Short mmCIF file of C-alpha atoms in Angstrom, two decimals:
data_model
loop_
_atom_site.label_atom_id
_atom_site.label_comp_id
_atom_site.label_asym_id
_atom_site.label_seq_id
_atom_site.Cartn_x
_atom_site.Cartn_y
_atom_site.Cartn_z
CA UNK A 1 -0.13 -0.02 0.14
CA UNK A 2 0.90 3.21 -1.37
CA UNK A 3 1.71 6.27 1.63
CA UNK A 4 1.85 9.41 2.21
CA UNK A 5 2.06 12.63 4.89
CA UNK A 6 0.35 16.43 4.17
CA UNK A 7 3.19 17.71 5.28
CA UNK A 8 6.15 15.61 3.27
CA UNK A 9 6.10 17.14 -0.13
CA UNK A 10 5.71 14.48 -3.00
CA UNK A 11 7.13 13.36 -6.07
CA UNK A 12 6.39 16.02 -9.03
CA UNK A 13 5.49 14.00 -11.45
CA UNK A 14 2.18 11.71 -10.57
CA UNK A 15 3.40 7.66 -10.42
CA UNK A 16 6.84 8.74 -10.15
CA UNK A 17 7.66 6.89 -6.97
CA UNK A 18 6.28 6.47 -4.20
CA UNK A 19 7.49 7.88 -0.69
CA UNK A 20 6.53 5.40 1.57
CA UNK A 21 5.40 1.98 1.00
CA UNK A 22 3.82 -0.83 3.68
CA UNK A 23 3.19 -4.84 3.12
CA UNK A 24 2.05 -6.57 5.83
CA UNK A 25 3.97 -5.46 8.82
CA UNK A 26 7.30 -4.05 6.98
CA UNK A 27 7.94 -0.72 5.15
CA UNK A 28 10.15 1.57 3.72
CA UNK A 29 10.75 5.45 2.98
CA UNK A 30 12.04 6.72 -0.37
CA UNK A 31 14.76 9.04 0.24
CA UNK A 32 13.57 11.94 2.25
CA UNK A 33 15.83 14.88 1.63
CA UNK A 34 15.47 18.84 2.60
CA UNK A 35 14.56 19.99 -0.79
CA UNK A 36 11.34 22.70 -1.06
CA UNK A 37 10.60 25.17 -3.69
CA UNK A 38 12.80 27.95 -2.32
CA UNK A 39 16.23 25.56 -2.88
CA UNK A 40 17.16 23.68 0.76
CA UNK A 41 15.28 23.85 3.86
CA UNK A 42 17.80 24.93 6.11
CA UNK A 43 20.22 26.63 3.09
CA UNK A 44 23.88 25.58 3.02
CA UNK A 45 24.00 23.69 6.89
CA UNK A 46 23.64 20.45 7.06
CA UNK A 47 22.41 19.99 10.45
CA UNK A 48 19.22 21.60 9.46
CA UNK A 49 18.94 19.69 5.89
CA UNK A 50 19.00 16.78 7.87
CA UNK A 51 16.48 17.83 11.04
CA UNK A 52 14.08 18.42 7.86
CA UNK A 53 15.27 15.61 6.19
CA UNK A 54 14.57 13.08 9.78
CA UNK A 55 11.93 14.94 10.45
CA UNK A 56 9.72 14.35 6.47
CA UNK A 57 11.46 10.15 7.38
CA UNK A 58 9.53 10.50 10.63
CA UNK A 59 6.47 11.73 9.60
CA UNK A 60 6.07 8.74 6.70
CA UNK A 61 7.00 6.40 9.38
CA UNK A 62 4.20 7.84 11.60
CA UNK A 63 1.85 7.41 8.66
CA UNK A 64 3.31 3.83 7.92
CA UNK A 65 1.87 3.17 11.19
CA UNK A 66 5.07 2.92 13.52
CA UNK A 67 6.97 4.78 15.25
CA UNK A 68 10.71 5.54 14.63
CA UNK A 69 11.29 2.94 17.38
CA UNK A 70 10.22 0.58 14.71
CA UNK A 71 12.23 1.23 11.95
CA UNK A 72 15.50 -1.08 11.93
CA UNK A 73 17.51 0.66 9.15
CA UNK A 74 18.92 3.70 7.55
CA UNK A 75 20.68 4.80 4.90
CA UNK A 76 22.13 8.17 4.56
CA UNK A 77 23.42 10.05 1.66
CA UNK A 78 26.10 12.79 2.29
CA UNK A 79 27.65 14.92 -0.13
CA UNK A 80 30.23 15.64 1.74
CA UNK A 81 31.13 12.74 4.33
CA UNK A 82 33.11 15.65 6.84
CA UNK A 83 29.08 16.36 7.79
CA UNK A 84 28.80 13.15 9.62
CA UNK A 85 28.73 15.33 12.75
CA UNK A 86 25.70 17.05 12.30
CA UNK A 87 23.82 14.90 10.42
CA UNK A 88 24.43 12.48 13.87
CA UNK A 89 23.24 15.36 15.78
CA UNK A 90 20.06 16.04 14.13
CA UNK A 91 20.09 11.31 13.56
CA UNK A 92 20.32 12.08 17.81
CA UNK A 93 16.85 14.29 17.97
CA UNK A 94 14.72 11.50 16.35
CA UNK A 95 16.24 8.36 17.21
CA UNK A 96 17.33 7.00 20.70
CA UNK A 97 17.29 4.05 22.53
CA UNK A 98 18.13 0.66 20.29
CA UNK A 99 19.03 2.49 17.73
CA UNK A 100 18.51 1.10 14.17
CA UNK A 101 20.94 -0.28 11.43
CA UNK A 102 22.71 2.51 9.25
CA UNK A 103 24.72 2.86 6.50
CA UNK A 104 26.65 6.12 5.51
CA UNK A 105 27.03 6.55 2.39
CA UNK A 106 29.54 9.44 0.83
CA UNK A 107 27.90 10.85 -3.03
CA UNK A 108 28.65 13.58 -5.44
CA UNK A 109 25.41 15.16 -5.50
CA UNK A 110 21.57 14.42 -4.91
CA UNK A 111 19.17 15.27 -6.93
CA UNK A 112 18.82 18.97 -6.69
CA UNK A 113 21.57 21.42 -5.97
CA UNK A 114 22.74 22.78 -2.38
CA UNK A 115 21.37 19.53 -0.97
CA UNK A 116 23.98 18.08 1.30
CA UNK A 117 21.59 14.76 2.89
CA UNK A 118 19.59 12.17 2.10
CA UNK A 119 18.15 9.74 4.87
CA UNK A 120 15.78 6.44 4.33
CA UNK A 121 14.11 4.01 5.94
CA UNK A 122 12.87 0.82 6.62
CA UNK A 123 11.22 -1.13 8.73
CA UNK A 124 8.61 -3.29 10.69
CA UNK A 125 5.79 -2.28 12.36
CA UNK A 126 4.95 -2.44 15.69
CA UNK A 127 8.81 -4.52 16.50
CA UNK A 128 9.87 -1.35 18.38
CA UNK A 129 8.08 -2.06 22.15
CA UNK A 130 9.16 -5.74 22.51
CA UNK A 131 7.38 -7.03 25.35
CA UNK A 132 9.18 -7.52 28.59
CA UNK A 133 8.92 -12.01 28.52
CA UNK A 134 10.91 -10.93 25.31
CA UNK A 135 13.57 -7.91 26.26
CA UNK A 136 14.67 -9.57 28.96
CA UNK A 137 15.33 -13.12 26.79
CA UNK A 138 17.17 -10.74 24.31
CA UNK A 139 19.75 -9.22 27.28
#
């Protein structure tokens, strides 16, 4: 099932791609960045761009019926790997506790000029809050 969120921009053309998809209890988001009609939200600031990208991911995750605790994998694409600390700070504002698996990839460019960071996520609805008996067994 295709999923969207009112506060997350859609693809430029209908049918181009889905922002998020749910299949059974699994969900995936497309790469989210800070692009907007006036240029990147946050301008040239990687931290502010990352905050916006993670905000969009979190909104889509909620629209999938999940929480950020249900995210199992994050993929982060940076045009300058030296921005990883700023992106990590923005990520820690959205994710806490048991962190999802994460991959960070340095790329030459993203889809629009000025973009510095793009984030995609996947996970399993309801997996973030284990019942006490299960979490004790896993310790």
